[in-house]
CSV table of C-alpha atoms in Angstrom, one decimal:
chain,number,residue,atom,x,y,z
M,1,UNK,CA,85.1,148.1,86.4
M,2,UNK,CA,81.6,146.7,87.3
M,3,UNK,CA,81.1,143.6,89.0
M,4,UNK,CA,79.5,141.9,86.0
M,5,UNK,CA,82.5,142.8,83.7
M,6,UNK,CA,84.6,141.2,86.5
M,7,UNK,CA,82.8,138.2,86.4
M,8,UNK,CA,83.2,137.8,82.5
M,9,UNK,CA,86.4,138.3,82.7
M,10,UNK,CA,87.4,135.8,85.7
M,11,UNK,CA,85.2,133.0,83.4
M,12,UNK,CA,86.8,133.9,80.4
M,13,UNK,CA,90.7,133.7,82.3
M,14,UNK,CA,89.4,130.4,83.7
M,15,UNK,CA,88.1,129.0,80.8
M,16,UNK,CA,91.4,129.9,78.7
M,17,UNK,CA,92.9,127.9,81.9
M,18,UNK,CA,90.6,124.8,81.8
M,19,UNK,CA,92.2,124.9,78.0
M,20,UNK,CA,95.6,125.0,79.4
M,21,UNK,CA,94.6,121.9,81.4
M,22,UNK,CA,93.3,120.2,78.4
M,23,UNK,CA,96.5,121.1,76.7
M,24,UNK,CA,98.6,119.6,79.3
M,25,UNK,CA,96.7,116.1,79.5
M,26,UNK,CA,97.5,115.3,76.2
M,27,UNK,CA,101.4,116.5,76.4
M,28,UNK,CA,101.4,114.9,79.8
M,29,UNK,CA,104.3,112.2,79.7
M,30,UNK,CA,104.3,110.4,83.0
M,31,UNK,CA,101.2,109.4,85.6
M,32,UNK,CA,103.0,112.3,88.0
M,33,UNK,CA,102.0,114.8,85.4
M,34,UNK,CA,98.7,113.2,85.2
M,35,UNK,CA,98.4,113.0,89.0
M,36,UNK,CA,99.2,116.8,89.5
M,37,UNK,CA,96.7,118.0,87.1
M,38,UNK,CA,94.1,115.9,88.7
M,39,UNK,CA,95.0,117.2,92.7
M,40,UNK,CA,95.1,120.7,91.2
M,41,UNK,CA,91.4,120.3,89.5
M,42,UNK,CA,90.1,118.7,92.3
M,43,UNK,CA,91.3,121.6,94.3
M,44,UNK,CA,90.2,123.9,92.2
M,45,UNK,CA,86.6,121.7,91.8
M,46,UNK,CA,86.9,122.0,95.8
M,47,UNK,CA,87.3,125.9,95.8
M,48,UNK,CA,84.5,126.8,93.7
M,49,UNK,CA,82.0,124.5,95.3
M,50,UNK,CA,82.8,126.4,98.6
M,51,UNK,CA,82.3,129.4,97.3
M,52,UNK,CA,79.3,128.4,95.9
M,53,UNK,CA,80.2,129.4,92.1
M,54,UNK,CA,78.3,128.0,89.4
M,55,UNK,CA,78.0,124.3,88.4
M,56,UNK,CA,79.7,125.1,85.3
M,57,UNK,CA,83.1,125.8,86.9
M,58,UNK,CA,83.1,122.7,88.9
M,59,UNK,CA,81.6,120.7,86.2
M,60,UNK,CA,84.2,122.1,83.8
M,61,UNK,CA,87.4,121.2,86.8
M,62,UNK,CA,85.3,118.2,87.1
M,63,UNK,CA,85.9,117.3,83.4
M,64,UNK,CA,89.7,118.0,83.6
M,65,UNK,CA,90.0,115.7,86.3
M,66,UNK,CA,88.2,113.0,84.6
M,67,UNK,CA,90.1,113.4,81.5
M,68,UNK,CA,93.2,113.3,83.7
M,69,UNK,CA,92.6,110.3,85.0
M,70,UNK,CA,91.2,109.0,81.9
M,71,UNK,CA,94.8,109.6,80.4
M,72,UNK,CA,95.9,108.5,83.3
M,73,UNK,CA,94.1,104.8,83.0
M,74,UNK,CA,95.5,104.6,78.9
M,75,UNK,CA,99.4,105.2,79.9
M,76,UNK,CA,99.1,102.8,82.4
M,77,UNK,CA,97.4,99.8,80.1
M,78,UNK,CA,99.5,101.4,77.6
M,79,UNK,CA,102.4,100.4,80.1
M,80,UNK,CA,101.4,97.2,80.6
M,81,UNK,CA,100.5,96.2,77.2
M,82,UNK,CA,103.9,97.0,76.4
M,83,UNK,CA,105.9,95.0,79.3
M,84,UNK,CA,106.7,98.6,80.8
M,85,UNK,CA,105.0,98.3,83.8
M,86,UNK,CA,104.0,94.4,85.7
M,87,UNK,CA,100.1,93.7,85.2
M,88,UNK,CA,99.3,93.5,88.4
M,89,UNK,CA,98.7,89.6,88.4
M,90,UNK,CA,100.9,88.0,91.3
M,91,UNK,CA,100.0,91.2,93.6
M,92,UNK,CA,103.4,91.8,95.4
M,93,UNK,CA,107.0,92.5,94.1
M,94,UNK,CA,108.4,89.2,94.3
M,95,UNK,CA,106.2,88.7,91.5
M,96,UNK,CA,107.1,90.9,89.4
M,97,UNK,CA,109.3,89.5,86.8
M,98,UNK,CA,111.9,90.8,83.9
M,99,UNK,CA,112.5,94.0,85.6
M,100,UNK,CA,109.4,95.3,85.1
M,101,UNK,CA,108.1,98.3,87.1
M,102,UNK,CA,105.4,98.1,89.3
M,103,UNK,CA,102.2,100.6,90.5
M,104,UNK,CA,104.5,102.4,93.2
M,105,UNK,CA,107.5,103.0,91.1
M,106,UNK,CA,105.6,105.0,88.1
M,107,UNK,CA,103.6,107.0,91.5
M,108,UNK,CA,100.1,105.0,92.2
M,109,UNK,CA,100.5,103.8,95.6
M,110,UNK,CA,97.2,102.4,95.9
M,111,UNK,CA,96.1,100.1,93.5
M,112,UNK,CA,92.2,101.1,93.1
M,113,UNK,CA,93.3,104.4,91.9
M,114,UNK,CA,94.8,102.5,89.1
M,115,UNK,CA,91.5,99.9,88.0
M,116,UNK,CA,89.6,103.5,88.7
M,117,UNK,CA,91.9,105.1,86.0
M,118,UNK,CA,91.3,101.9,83.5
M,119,UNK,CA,87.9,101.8,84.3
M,120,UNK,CA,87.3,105.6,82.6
M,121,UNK,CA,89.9,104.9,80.3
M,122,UNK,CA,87.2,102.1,79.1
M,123,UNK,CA,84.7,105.2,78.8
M,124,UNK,CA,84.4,106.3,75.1
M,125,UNK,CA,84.9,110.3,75.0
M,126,UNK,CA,81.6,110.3,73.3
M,127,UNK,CA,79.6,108.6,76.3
M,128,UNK,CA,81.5,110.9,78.5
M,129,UNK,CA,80.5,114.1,76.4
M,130,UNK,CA,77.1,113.2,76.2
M,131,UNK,CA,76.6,112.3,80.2
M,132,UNK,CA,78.9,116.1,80.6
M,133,UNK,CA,76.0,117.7,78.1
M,134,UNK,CA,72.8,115.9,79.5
M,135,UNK,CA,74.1,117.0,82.8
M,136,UNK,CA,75.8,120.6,82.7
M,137,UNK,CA,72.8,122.0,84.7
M,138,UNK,CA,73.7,120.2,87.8
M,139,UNK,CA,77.0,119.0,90.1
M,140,UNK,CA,78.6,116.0,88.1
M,141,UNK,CA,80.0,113.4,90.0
M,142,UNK,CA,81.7,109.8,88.8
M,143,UNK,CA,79.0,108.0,90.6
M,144,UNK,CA,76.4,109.8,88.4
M,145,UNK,CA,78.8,109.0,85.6
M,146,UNK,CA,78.9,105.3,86.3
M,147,UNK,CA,75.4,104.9,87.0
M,148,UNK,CA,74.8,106.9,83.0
M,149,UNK,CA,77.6,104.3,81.6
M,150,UNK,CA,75.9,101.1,83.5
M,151,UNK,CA,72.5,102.2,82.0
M,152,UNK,CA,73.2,102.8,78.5
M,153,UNK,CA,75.1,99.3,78.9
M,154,UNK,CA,71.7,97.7,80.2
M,155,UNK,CA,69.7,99.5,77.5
M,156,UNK,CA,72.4,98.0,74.6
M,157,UNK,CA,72.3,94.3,76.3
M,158,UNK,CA,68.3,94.8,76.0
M,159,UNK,CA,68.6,95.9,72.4
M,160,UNK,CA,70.6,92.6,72.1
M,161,UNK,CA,68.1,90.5,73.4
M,162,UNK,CA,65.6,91.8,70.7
M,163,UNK,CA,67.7,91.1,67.6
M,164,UNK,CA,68.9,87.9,69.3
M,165,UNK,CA,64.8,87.0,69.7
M,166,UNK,CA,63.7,88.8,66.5
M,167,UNK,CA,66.9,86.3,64.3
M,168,UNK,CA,65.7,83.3,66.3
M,169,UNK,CA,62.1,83.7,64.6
M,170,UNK,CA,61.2,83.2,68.5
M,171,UNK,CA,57.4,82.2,69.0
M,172,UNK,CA,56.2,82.3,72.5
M,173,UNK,CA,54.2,79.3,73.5
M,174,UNK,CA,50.3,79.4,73.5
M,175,UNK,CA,47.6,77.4,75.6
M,176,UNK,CA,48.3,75.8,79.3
M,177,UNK,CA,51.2,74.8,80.7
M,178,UNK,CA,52.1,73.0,84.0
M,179,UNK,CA,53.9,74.9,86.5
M,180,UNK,CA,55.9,73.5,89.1
């Protein structure tokens, strides 16, 4: 077998993995599940960058993770919401109050990796798409993603402005004004 037809084949039993992956996010039914998917893409992200494979590998172990921990921030607000799992207001156990679980007990030991998870959870899978399709030619990252999120927010809060001015019937003054 030639090296090329190696190749295809390798992408294409990776690719029908990265499914797999997809698969499992959505069955996943604890934060454990979610948390195992995400080590093992991050690995994975990890082992290709090394070996200097393309950006589309990474990008698409890159994408599981995300979606991982995308899940990962809905089951916990889903938790919450629901009286499952303490909110987090009070920040120790002695807070915690009717028996409610708290970060540690469904496996997030450190707290950031649970406003992270909310935090993409709060991403529509449309925005995150997009930023995966403008992007696909280069490493993706979650600080590229979160600079691509905080601009199309500053581009709607502009676009905000206008119809805010524009329904206002906003004139701007005219002739000389005193400036302090």
């Amino acid at each position: 077998m030639n090296s090329a037809n190696s190749l295809t084949e390798r992408n294409n039993h990776t690719l029908i993995l990265f499914d797999k992956a997809k698969q499992a996010i959505t069955e996943a039914a604890s934060v454990d599940e979610l948390k195992e998917i995400i080590n093992q893409a991050e690995a994975l992200r990890l082992c290709y960058k090394q070996f200097g494979d393309s950006h589309e590998m990474q990008n698409q172990c890159w994408s599981i993770k995300v979606r991982a921990r995308r899940r990962m921030g809905e089951m916990i607000r889903e938790m919450q919401e629901s009286g499952i799992l303490a909110s987090g207001k009070g920040g120790n156990r002695k807070s915690n109050h009717h028996g409610d679980l708290i970060l540690s007990d469904v496996g997030i030991e450190h707290p950031m990796e649970s406003i992270r998870a909310k935090k993409i959870a709060d991403i529509p899978v449309e925005i995150l798409e997009e930023f995966e399709g403008k992007n696909s030619s280069k490493e993706l990252t979650m600080a590229g993603l979160n600079a691509y999120v905080k601009n199309l927010d500053h581009q709607a809060d502009i676009e905000a402005q206008k119809i805010e001015i524009a329904a206002n019937n906003f004139v701007p003054p005219t002739g000389l004004f005193n400036t302090i």
